PDB file of C-alpha atoms in Angstrom:
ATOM      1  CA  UNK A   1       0.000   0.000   0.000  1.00  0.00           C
ATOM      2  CA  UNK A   2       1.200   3.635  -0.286  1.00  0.00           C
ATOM      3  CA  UNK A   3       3.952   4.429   2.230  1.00  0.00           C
ATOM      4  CA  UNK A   4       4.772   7.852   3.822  1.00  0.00           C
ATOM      5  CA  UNK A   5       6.641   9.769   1.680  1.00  0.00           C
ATOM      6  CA  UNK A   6       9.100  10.248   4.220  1.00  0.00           C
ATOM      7  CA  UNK A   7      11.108   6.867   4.198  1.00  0.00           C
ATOM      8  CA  UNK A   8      14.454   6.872   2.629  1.00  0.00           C
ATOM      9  CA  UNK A   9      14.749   5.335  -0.401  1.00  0.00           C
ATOM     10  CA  UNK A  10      16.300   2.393   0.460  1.00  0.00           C
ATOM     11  CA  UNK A  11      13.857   0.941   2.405  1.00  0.00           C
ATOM     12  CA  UNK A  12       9.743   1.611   3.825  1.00  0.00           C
ATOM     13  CA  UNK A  13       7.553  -0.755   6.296  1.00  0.00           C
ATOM     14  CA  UNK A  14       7.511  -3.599   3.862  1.00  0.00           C
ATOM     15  CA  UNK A  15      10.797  -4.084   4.586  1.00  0.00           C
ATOM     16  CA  UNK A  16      11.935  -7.034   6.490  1.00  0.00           C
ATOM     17  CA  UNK A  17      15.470  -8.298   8.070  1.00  0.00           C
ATOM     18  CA  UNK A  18      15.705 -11.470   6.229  1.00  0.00           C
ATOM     19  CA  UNK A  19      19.632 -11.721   6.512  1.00  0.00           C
ATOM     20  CA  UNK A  20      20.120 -10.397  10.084  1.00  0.00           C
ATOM     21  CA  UNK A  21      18.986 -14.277  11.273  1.00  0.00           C
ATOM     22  CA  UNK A  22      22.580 -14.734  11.844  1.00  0.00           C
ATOM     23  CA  UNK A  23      22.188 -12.307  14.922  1.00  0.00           C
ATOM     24  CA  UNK A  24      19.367 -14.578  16.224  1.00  0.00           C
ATOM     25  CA  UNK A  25      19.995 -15.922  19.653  1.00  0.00           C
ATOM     26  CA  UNK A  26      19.383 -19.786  19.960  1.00  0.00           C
ATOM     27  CA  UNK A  27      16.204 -20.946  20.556  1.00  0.00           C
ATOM     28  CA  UNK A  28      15.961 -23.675  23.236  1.00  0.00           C
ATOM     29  CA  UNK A  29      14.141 -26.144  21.193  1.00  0.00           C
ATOM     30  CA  UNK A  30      12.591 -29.861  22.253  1.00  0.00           C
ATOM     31  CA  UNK A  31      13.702 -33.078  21.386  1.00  0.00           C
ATOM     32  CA  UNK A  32      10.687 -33.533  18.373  1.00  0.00           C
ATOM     33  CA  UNK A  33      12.009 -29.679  17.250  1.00  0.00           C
ATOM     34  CA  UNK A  34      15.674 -31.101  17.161  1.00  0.00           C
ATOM     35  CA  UNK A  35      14.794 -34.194  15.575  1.00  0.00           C
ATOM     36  CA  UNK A  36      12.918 -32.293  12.897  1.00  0.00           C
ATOM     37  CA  UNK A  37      15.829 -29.628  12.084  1.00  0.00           C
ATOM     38  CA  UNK A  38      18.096 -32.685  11.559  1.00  0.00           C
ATOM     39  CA  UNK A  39      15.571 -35.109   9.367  1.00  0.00           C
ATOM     40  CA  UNK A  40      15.133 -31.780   7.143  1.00  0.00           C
ATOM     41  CA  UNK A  41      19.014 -30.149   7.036  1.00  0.00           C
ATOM     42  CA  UNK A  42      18.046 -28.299   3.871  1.00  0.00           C
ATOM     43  CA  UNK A  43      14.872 -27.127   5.417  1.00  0.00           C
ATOM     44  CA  UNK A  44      16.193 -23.413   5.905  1.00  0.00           C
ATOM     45  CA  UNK A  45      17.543 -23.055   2.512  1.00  0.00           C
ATOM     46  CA  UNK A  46      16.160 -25.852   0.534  1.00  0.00           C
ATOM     47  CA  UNK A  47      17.057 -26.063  -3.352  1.00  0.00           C
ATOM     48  CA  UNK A  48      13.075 -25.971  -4.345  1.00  0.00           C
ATOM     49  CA  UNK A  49      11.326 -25.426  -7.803  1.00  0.00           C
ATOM     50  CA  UNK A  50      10.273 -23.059 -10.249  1.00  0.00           C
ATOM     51  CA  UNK A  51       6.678 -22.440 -11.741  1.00  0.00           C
ATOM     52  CA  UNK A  52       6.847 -19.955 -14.770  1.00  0.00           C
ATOM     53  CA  UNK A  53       3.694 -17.581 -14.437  1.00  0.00           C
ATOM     54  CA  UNK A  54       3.169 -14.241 -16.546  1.00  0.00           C
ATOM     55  CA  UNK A  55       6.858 -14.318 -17.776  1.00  0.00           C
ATOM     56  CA  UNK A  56       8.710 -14.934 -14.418  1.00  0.00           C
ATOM     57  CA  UNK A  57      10.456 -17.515 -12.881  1.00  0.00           C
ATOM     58  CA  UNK A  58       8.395 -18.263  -9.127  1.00  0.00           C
ATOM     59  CA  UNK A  59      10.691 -20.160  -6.967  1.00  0.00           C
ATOM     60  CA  UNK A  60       8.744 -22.110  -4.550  1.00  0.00           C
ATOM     61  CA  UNK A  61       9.722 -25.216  -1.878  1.00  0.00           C
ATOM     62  CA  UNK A  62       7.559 -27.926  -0.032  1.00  0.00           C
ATOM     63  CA  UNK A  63       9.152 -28.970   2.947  1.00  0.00           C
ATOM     64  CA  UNK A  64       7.966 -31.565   5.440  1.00  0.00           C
ATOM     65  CA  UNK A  65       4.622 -33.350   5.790  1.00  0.00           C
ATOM     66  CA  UNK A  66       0.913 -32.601   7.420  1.00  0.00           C
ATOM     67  CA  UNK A  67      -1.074 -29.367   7.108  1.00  0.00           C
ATOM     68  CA  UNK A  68      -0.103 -26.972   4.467  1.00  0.00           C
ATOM     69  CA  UNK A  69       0.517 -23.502   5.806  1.00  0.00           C
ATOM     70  CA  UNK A  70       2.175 -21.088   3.112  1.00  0.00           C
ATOM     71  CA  UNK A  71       4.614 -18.564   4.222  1.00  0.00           C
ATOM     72  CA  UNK A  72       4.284 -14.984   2.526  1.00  0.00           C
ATOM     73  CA  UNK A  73       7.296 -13.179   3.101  1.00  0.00           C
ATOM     74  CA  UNK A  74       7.730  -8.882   3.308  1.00  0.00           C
ATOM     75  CA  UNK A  75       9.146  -6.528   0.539  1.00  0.00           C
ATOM     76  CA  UNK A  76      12.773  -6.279  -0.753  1.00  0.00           C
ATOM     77  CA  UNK A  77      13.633  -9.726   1.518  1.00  0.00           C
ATOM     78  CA  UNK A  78      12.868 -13.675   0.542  1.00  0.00           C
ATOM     79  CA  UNK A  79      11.387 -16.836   2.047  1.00  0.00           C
ATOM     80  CA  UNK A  80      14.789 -16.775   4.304  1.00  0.00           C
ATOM     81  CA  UNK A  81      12.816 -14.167   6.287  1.00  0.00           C
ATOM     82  CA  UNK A  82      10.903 -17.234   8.144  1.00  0.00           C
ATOM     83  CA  UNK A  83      14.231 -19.056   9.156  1.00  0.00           C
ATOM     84  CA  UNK A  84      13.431 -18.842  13.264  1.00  0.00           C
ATOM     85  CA  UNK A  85       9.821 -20.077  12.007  1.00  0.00           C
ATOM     86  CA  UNK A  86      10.279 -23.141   9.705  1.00  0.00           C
ATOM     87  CA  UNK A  87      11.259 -25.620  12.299  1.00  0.00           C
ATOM     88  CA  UNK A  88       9.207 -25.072  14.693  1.00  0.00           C
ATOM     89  CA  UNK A  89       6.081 -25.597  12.099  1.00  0.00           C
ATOM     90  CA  UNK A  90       7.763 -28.548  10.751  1.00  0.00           C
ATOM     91  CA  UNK A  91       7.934 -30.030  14.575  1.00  0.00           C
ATOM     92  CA  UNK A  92       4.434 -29.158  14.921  1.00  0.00           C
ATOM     93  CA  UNK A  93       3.354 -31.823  12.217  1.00  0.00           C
ATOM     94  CA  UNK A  94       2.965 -28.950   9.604  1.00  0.00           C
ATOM     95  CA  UNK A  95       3.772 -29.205   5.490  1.00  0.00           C
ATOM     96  CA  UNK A  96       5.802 -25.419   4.793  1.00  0.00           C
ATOM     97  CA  UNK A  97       5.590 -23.764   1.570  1.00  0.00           C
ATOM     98  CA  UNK A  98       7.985 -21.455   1.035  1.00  0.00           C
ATOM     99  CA  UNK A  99       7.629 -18.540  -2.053  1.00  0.00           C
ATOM    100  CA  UNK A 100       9.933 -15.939  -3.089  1.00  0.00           C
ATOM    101  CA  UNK A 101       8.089 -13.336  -4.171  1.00  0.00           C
ATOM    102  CA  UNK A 102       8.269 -11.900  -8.000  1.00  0.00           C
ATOM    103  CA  UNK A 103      11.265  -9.954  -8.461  1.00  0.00           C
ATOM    104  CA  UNK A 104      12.323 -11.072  -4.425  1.00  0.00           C
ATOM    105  CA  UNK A 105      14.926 -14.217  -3.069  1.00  0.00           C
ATOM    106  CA  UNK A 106      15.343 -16.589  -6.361  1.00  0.00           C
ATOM    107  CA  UNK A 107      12.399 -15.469  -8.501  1.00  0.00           C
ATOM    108  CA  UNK A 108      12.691 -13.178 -11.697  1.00  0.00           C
ATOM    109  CA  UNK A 109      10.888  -9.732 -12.332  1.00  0.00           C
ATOM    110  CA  UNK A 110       9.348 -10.998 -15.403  1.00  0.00           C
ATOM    111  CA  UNK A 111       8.579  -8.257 -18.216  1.00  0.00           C
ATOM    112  CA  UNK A 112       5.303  -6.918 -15.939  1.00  0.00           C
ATOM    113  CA  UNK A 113       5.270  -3.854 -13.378  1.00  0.00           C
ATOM    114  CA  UNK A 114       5.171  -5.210 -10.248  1.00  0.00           C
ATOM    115  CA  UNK A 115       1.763  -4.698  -8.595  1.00  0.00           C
ATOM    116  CA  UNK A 116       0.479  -6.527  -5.321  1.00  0.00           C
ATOM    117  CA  UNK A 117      -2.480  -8.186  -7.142  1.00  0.00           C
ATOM    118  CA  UNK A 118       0.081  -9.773  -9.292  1.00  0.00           C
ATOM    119  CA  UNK A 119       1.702 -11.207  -6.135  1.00  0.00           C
ATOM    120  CA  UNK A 120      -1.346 -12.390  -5.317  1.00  0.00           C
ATOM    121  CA  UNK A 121      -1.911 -14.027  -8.424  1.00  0.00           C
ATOM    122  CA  UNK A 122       1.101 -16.193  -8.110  1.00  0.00           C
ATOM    123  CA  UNK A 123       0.004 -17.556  -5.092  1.00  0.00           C
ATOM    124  CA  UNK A 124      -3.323 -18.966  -6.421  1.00  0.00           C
ATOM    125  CA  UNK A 125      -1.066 -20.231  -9.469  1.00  0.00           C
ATOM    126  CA  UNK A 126       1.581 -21.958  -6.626  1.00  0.00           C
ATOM    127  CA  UNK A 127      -1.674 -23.308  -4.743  1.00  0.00           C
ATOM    128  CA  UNK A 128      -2.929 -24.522  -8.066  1.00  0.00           C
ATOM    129  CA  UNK A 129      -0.053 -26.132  -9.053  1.00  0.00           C
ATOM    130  CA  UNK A 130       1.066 -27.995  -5.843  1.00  0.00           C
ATOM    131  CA  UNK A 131      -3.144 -29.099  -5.364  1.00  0.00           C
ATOM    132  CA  UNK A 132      -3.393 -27.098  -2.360  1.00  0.00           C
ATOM    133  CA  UNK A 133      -6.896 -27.520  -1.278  1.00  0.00           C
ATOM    134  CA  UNK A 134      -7.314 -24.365   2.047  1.00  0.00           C
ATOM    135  CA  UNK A 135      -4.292 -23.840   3.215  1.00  0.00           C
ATOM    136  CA  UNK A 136      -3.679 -21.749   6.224  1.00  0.00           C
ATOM    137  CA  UNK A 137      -1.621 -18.713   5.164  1.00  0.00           C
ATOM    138  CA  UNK A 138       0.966 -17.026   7.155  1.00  0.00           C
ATOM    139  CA  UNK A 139       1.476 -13.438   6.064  1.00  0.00           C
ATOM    140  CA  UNK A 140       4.336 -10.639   7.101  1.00  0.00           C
ATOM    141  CA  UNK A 141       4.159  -7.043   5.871  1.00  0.00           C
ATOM    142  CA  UNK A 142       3.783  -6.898   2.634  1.00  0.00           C
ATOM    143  CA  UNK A 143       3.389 -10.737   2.477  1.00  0.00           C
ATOM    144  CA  UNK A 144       0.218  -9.803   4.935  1.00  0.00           C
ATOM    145  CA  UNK A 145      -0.728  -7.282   2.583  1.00  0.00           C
ATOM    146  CA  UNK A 146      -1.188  -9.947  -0.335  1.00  0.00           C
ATOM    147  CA  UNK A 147      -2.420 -12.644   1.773  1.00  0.00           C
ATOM    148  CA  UNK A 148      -5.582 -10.074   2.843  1.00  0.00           C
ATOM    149  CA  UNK A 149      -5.823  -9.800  -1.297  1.00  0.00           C
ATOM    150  CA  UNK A 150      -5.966 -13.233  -2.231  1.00  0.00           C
ATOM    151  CA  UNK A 151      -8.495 -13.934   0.916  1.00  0.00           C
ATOM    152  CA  UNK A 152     -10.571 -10.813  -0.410  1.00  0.00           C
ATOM    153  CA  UNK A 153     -10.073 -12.036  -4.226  1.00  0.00           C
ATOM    154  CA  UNK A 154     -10.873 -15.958  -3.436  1.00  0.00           C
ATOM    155  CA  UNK A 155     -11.778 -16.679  -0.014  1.00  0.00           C
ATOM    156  CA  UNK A 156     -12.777 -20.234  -0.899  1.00  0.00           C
ATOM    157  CA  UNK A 157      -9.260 -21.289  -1.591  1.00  0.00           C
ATOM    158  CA  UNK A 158      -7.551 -20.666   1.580  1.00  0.00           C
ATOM    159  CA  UNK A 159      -8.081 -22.434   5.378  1.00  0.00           C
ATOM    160  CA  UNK A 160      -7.030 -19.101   7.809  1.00  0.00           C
ATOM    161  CA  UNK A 161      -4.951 -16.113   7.422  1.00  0.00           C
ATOM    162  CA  UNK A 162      -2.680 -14.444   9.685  1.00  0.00           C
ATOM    163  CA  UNK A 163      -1.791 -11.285   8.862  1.00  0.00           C
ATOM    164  CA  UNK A 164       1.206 -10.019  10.845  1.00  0.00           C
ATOM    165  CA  UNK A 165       2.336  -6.116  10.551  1.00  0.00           C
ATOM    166  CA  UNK A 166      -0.253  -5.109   7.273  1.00  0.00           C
ATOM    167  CA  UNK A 167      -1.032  -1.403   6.794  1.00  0.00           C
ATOM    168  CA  UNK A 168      -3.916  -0.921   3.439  1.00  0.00           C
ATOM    169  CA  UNK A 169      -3.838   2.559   3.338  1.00  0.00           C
ATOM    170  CA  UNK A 170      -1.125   5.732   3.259  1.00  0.00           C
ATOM    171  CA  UNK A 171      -2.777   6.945   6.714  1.00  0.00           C
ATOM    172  CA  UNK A 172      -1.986   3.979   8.415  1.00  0.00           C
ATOM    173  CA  UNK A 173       1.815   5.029   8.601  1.00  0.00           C
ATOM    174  CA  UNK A 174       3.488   6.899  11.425  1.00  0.00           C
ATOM    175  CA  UNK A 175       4.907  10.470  10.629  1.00  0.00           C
ATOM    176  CA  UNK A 176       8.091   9.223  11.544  1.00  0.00           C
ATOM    177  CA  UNK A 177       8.569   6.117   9.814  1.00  0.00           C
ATOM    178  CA  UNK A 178      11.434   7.253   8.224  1.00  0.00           C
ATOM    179  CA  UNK A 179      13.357   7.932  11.094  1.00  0.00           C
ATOM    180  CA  UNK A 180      13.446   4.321  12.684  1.00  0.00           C
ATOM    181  CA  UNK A 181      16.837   3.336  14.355  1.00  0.00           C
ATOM    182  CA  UNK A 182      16.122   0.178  12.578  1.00  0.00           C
ATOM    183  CA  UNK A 183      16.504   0.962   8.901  1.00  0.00           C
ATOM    184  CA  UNK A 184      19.966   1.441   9.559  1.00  0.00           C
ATOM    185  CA  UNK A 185      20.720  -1.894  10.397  1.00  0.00           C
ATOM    186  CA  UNK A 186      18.276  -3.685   8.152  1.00  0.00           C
ATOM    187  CA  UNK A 187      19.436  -2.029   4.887  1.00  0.00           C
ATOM    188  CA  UNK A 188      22.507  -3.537   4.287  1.00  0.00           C
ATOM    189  CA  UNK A 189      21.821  -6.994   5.500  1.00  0.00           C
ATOM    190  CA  UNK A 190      18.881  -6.949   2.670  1.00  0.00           C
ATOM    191  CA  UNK A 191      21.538  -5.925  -0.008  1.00  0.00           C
ATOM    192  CA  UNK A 192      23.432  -8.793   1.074  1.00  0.00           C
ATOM    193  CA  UNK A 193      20.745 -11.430   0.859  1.00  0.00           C
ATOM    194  CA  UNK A 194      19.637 -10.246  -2.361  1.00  0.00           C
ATOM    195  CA  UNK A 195      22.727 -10.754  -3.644  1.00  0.00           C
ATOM    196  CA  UNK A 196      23.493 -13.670  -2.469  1.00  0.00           C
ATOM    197  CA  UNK A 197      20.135 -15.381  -3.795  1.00  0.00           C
ATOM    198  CA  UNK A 198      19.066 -13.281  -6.865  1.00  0.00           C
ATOM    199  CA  UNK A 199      19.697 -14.496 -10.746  1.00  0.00           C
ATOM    200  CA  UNK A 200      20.505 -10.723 -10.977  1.00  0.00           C
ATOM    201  CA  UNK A 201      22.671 -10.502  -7.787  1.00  0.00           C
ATOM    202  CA  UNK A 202      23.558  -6.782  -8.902  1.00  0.00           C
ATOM    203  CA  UNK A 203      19.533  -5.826  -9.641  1.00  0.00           C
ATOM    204  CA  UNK A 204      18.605  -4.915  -5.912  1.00  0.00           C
ATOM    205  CA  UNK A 205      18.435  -1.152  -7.033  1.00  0.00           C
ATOM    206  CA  UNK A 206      15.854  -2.179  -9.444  1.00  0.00           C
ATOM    207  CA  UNK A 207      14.404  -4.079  -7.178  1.00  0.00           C
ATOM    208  CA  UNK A 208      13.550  -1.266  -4.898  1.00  0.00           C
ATOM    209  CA  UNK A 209      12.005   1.054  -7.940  1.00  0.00           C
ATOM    210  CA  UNK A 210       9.826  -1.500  -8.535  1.00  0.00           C
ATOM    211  CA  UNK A 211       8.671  -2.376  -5.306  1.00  0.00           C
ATOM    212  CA  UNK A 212       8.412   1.679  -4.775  1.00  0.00           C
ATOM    213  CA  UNK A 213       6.406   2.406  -7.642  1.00  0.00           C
ATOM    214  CA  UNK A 214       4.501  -0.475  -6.090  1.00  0.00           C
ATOM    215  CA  UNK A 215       3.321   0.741  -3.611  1.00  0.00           C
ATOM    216  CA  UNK A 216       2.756   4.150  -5.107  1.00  0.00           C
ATOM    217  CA  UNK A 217       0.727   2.963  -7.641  1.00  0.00           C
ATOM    218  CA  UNK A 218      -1.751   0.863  -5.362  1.00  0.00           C
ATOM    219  CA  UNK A 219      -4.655   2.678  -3.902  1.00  0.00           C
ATOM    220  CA  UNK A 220      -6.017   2.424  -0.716  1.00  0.00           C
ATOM    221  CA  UNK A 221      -8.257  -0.597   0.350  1.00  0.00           C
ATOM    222  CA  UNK A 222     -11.340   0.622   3.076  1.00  0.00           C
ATOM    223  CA  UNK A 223     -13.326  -1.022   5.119  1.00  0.00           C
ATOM    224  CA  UNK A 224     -16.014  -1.709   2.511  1.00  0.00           C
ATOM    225  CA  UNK A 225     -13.540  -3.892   0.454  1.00  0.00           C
ATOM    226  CA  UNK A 226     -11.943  -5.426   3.353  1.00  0.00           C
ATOM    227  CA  UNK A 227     -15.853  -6.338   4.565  1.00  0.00           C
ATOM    228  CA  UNK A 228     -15.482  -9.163   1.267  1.00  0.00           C
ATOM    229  CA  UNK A 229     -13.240 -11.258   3.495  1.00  0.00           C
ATOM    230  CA  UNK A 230     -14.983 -14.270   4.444  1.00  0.00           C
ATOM    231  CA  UNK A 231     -11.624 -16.704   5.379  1.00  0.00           C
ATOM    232  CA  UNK A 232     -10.834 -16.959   8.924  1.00  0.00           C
ATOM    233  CA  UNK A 233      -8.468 -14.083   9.513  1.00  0.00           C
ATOM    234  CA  UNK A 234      -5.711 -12.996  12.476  1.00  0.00           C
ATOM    235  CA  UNK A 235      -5.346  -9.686  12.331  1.00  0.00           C
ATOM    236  CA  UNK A 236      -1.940  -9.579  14.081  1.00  0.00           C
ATOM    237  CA  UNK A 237       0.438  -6.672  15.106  1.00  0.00           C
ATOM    238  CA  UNK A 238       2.758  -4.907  17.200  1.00  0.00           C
ATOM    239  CA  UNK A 239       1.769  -2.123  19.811  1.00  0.00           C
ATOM    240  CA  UNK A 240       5.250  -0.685  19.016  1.00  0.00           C
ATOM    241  CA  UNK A 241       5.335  -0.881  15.523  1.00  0.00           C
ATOM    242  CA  UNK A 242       7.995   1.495  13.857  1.00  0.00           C
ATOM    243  CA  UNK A 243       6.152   2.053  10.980  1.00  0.00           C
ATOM    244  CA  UNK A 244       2.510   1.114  11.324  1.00  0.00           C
ATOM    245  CA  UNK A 245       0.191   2.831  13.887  1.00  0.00           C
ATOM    246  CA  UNK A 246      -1.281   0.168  15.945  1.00  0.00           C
ATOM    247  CA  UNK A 247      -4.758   1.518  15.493  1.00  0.00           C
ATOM    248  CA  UNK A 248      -4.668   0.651  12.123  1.00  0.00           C
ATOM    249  CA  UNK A 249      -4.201  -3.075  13.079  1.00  0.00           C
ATOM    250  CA  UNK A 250      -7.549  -2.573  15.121  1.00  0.00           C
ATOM    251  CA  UNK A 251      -9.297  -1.182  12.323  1.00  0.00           C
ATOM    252  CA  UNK A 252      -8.509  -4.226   9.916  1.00  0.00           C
ATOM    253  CA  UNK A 253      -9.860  -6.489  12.269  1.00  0.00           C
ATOM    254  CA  UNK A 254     -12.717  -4.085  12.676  1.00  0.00           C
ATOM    255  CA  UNK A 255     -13.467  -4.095   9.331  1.00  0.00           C
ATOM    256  CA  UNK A 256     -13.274  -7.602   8.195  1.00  0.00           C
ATOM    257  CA  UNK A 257     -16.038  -9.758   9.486  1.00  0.00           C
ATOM    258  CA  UNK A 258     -14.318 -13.264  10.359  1.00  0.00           C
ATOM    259  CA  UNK A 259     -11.192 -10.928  11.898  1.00  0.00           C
ATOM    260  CA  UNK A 260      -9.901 -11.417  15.383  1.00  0.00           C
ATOM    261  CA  UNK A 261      -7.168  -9.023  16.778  1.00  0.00           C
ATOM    262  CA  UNK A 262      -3.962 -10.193  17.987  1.00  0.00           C
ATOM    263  CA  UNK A 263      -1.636  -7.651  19.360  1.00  0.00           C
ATOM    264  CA  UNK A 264       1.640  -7.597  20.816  1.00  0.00           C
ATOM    265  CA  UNK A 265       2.181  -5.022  23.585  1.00  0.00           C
ATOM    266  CA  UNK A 266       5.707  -4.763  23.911  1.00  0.00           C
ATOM    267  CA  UNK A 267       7.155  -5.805  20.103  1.00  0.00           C
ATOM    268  CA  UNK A 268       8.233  -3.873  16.923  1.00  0.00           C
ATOM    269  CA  UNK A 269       7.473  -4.814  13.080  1.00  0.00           C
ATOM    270  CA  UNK A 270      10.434  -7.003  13.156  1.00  0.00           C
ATOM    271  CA  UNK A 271       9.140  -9.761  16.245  1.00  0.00           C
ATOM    272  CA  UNK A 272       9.552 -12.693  13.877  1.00  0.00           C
ATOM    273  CA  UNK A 273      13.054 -12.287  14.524  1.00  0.00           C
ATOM    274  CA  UNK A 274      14.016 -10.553  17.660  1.00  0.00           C
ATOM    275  CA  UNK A 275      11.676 -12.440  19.748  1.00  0.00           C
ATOM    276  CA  UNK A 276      10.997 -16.291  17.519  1.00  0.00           C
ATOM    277  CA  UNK A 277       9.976 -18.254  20.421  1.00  0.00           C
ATOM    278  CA  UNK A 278       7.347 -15.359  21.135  1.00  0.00           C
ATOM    279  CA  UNK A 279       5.948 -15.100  17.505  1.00  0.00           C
ATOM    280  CA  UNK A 280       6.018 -18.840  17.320  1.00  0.00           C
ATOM    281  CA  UNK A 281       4.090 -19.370  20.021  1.00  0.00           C
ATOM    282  CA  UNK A 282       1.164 -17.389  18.781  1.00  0.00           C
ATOM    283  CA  UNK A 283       1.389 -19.034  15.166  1.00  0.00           C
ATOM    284  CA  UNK A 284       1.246 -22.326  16.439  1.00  0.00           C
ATOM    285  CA  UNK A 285      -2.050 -21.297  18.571  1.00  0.00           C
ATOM    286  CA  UNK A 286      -3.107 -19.739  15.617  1.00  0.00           C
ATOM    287  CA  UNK A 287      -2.461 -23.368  13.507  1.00  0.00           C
ATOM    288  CA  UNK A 288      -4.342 -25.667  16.281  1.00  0.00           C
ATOM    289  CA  UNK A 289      -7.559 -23.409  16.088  1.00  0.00           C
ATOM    290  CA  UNK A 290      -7.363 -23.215  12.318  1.00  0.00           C
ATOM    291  CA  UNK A 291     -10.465 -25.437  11.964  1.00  0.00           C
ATOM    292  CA  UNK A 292     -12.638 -23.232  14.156  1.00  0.00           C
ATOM    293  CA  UNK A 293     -16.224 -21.989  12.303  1.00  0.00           C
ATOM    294  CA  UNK A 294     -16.473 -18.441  14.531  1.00  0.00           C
ATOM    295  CA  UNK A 295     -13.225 -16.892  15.596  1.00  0.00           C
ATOM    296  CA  UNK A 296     -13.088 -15.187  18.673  1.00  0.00           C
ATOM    297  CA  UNK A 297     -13.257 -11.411  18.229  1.00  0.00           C
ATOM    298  CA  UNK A 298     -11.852 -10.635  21.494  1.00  0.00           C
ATOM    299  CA  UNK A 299      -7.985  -9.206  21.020  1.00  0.00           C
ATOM    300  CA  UNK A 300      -5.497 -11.793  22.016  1.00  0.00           C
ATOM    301  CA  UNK A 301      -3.699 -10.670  24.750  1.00  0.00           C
ATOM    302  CA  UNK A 302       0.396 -11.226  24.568  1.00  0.00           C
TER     303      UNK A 302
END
């Protein structure tokens, strides 16, 4: 969606830290969690597939066995933004699909402007071709962004969203965005996993135009579109959010009917990473319920 015009150029909410996993702390992790990190050692970086759609190379993995739950990743980063997440859904009994986003990680740009309804239209084609009948969803930033799409575009092919750190319109974004101690670090830890995944390892700076004229381009979705979702949707988010004022998070799960509110008091946009075992808690919880017909629409307290 359309970002303050305030953020450098480099980088804007969408943003995640894929590559700063290597500044992770351990995660104490049980003997089912260890077992599963060892039967699947390529399951952080695994060598995956590609499914050509509207000119571009999608790269795409299936790791592991059980439930499907797709992982939608954030802008200018890849699938390696989930690394603290994978194992513990693969422990849990759960099937992982991975996707690099057009133009993101190990898929191409293809010849079209990038636009978030074409994100969203190669995940229907990766659910189509991999015979995924309702799988839950998993969405961060700009992942979230496209997983609210698809569930507003076809809610009847997806089992639950969770939509962590979204923001669907410009007013949604704090003045001071820009100014986050965080970009700082972030920026050149994306350069580095861009170039260390991309076919065009030199192309981040394209990259970000495209992603920036993006989210330019893409008008504002209200509370009358967002009334369409049907799918069982988290709303999630963080009370601290550098970028995204939390009362936007409220107003999404206001707005969408099957919505229930999930927000973290004392987190930033980047939880996934600085606090795993936290995050991973509440997607598991999120997983086991994934089957319920009415979602609560109290806000889950963290």
């Amino acid at each position: 969606m359309r970002r303050n015009g305030k953020l450098p150029s480099l980088l804007w909410p969408a943003c995640l830290a894929a590559s700063l996993f290597a500044a992770i702390p351990a995660i104490a992790a049980p003997a089912a969690q260890q077992q599963a990190e060892q039967s699947e050692a390529t399951a952080l970086d695994p060598s995956g597939d590609y499914l050509a759609i509207k000119g571009a190379r999608i790269w795409y993995a299936s790791i592991g066995k059980g439930k499907p739950v797709v992982l939608l990743h954030g802008g200018l980063t890849s699938s390696r933004s989930w690394d603290a997440q994978v194992p513990a859904l693969l422990a849990s009994g759960h099937r992982v699909i991975l996707i690099d986003s057009r133009g993101h990680g190990r898929s191409t740009m293809g010849p079209l402007p990038l636009r978030y309804d074409l994100l969203a239209e190669d995940v229907l084609a990766v659910l189509d071709h991999l015979h995924l009948a309702r799988p839950a969803v998993i969405g961060w930033s700009d992942g979230a962004i496209v997983a609210l799409l698809v569930a507003m575009r076809a809610p009847q092919r997806l089992g639950a969203v969770y939509a962590f750190g979204a923001n669907m319109d410009k007013a949604s974004v704090r003045p001071n965005a820009g100014d986050a101690p965080i970009l700082a670090t972030v920026a050149p830890r994306l350069v580095a996993d861009y170039a260390a995944r991309s076919p065009d390892p030199s192309g981040f700076g394209r990259l970000q135009q495209a992603v920036r004229a993006m989210q330019a381009s893409q008008d504002d979705i209200g509370p009358e579109q967002l009334r369409r979702i049907r799918t069982r949707v988290t709303i999630a988010g963080s009370a601290q959010d550098e970028f995204i004022l939390p009362t936007h998070f409220r107003a999404l799960a206001k707005a969408i009917p099957s919505a229930q509110l999930a927000l973290f008091p004392a987190a930033g946009h980047f939880l996934p990473w600085q606090n795993p075992a936290l995050f991973n808690r509440a997607l598991l919880t999120f997983l086991d319920g994934a089957g319920t017909a009415r979602p609560r629409r109290a806000p889950l307290r963290r």
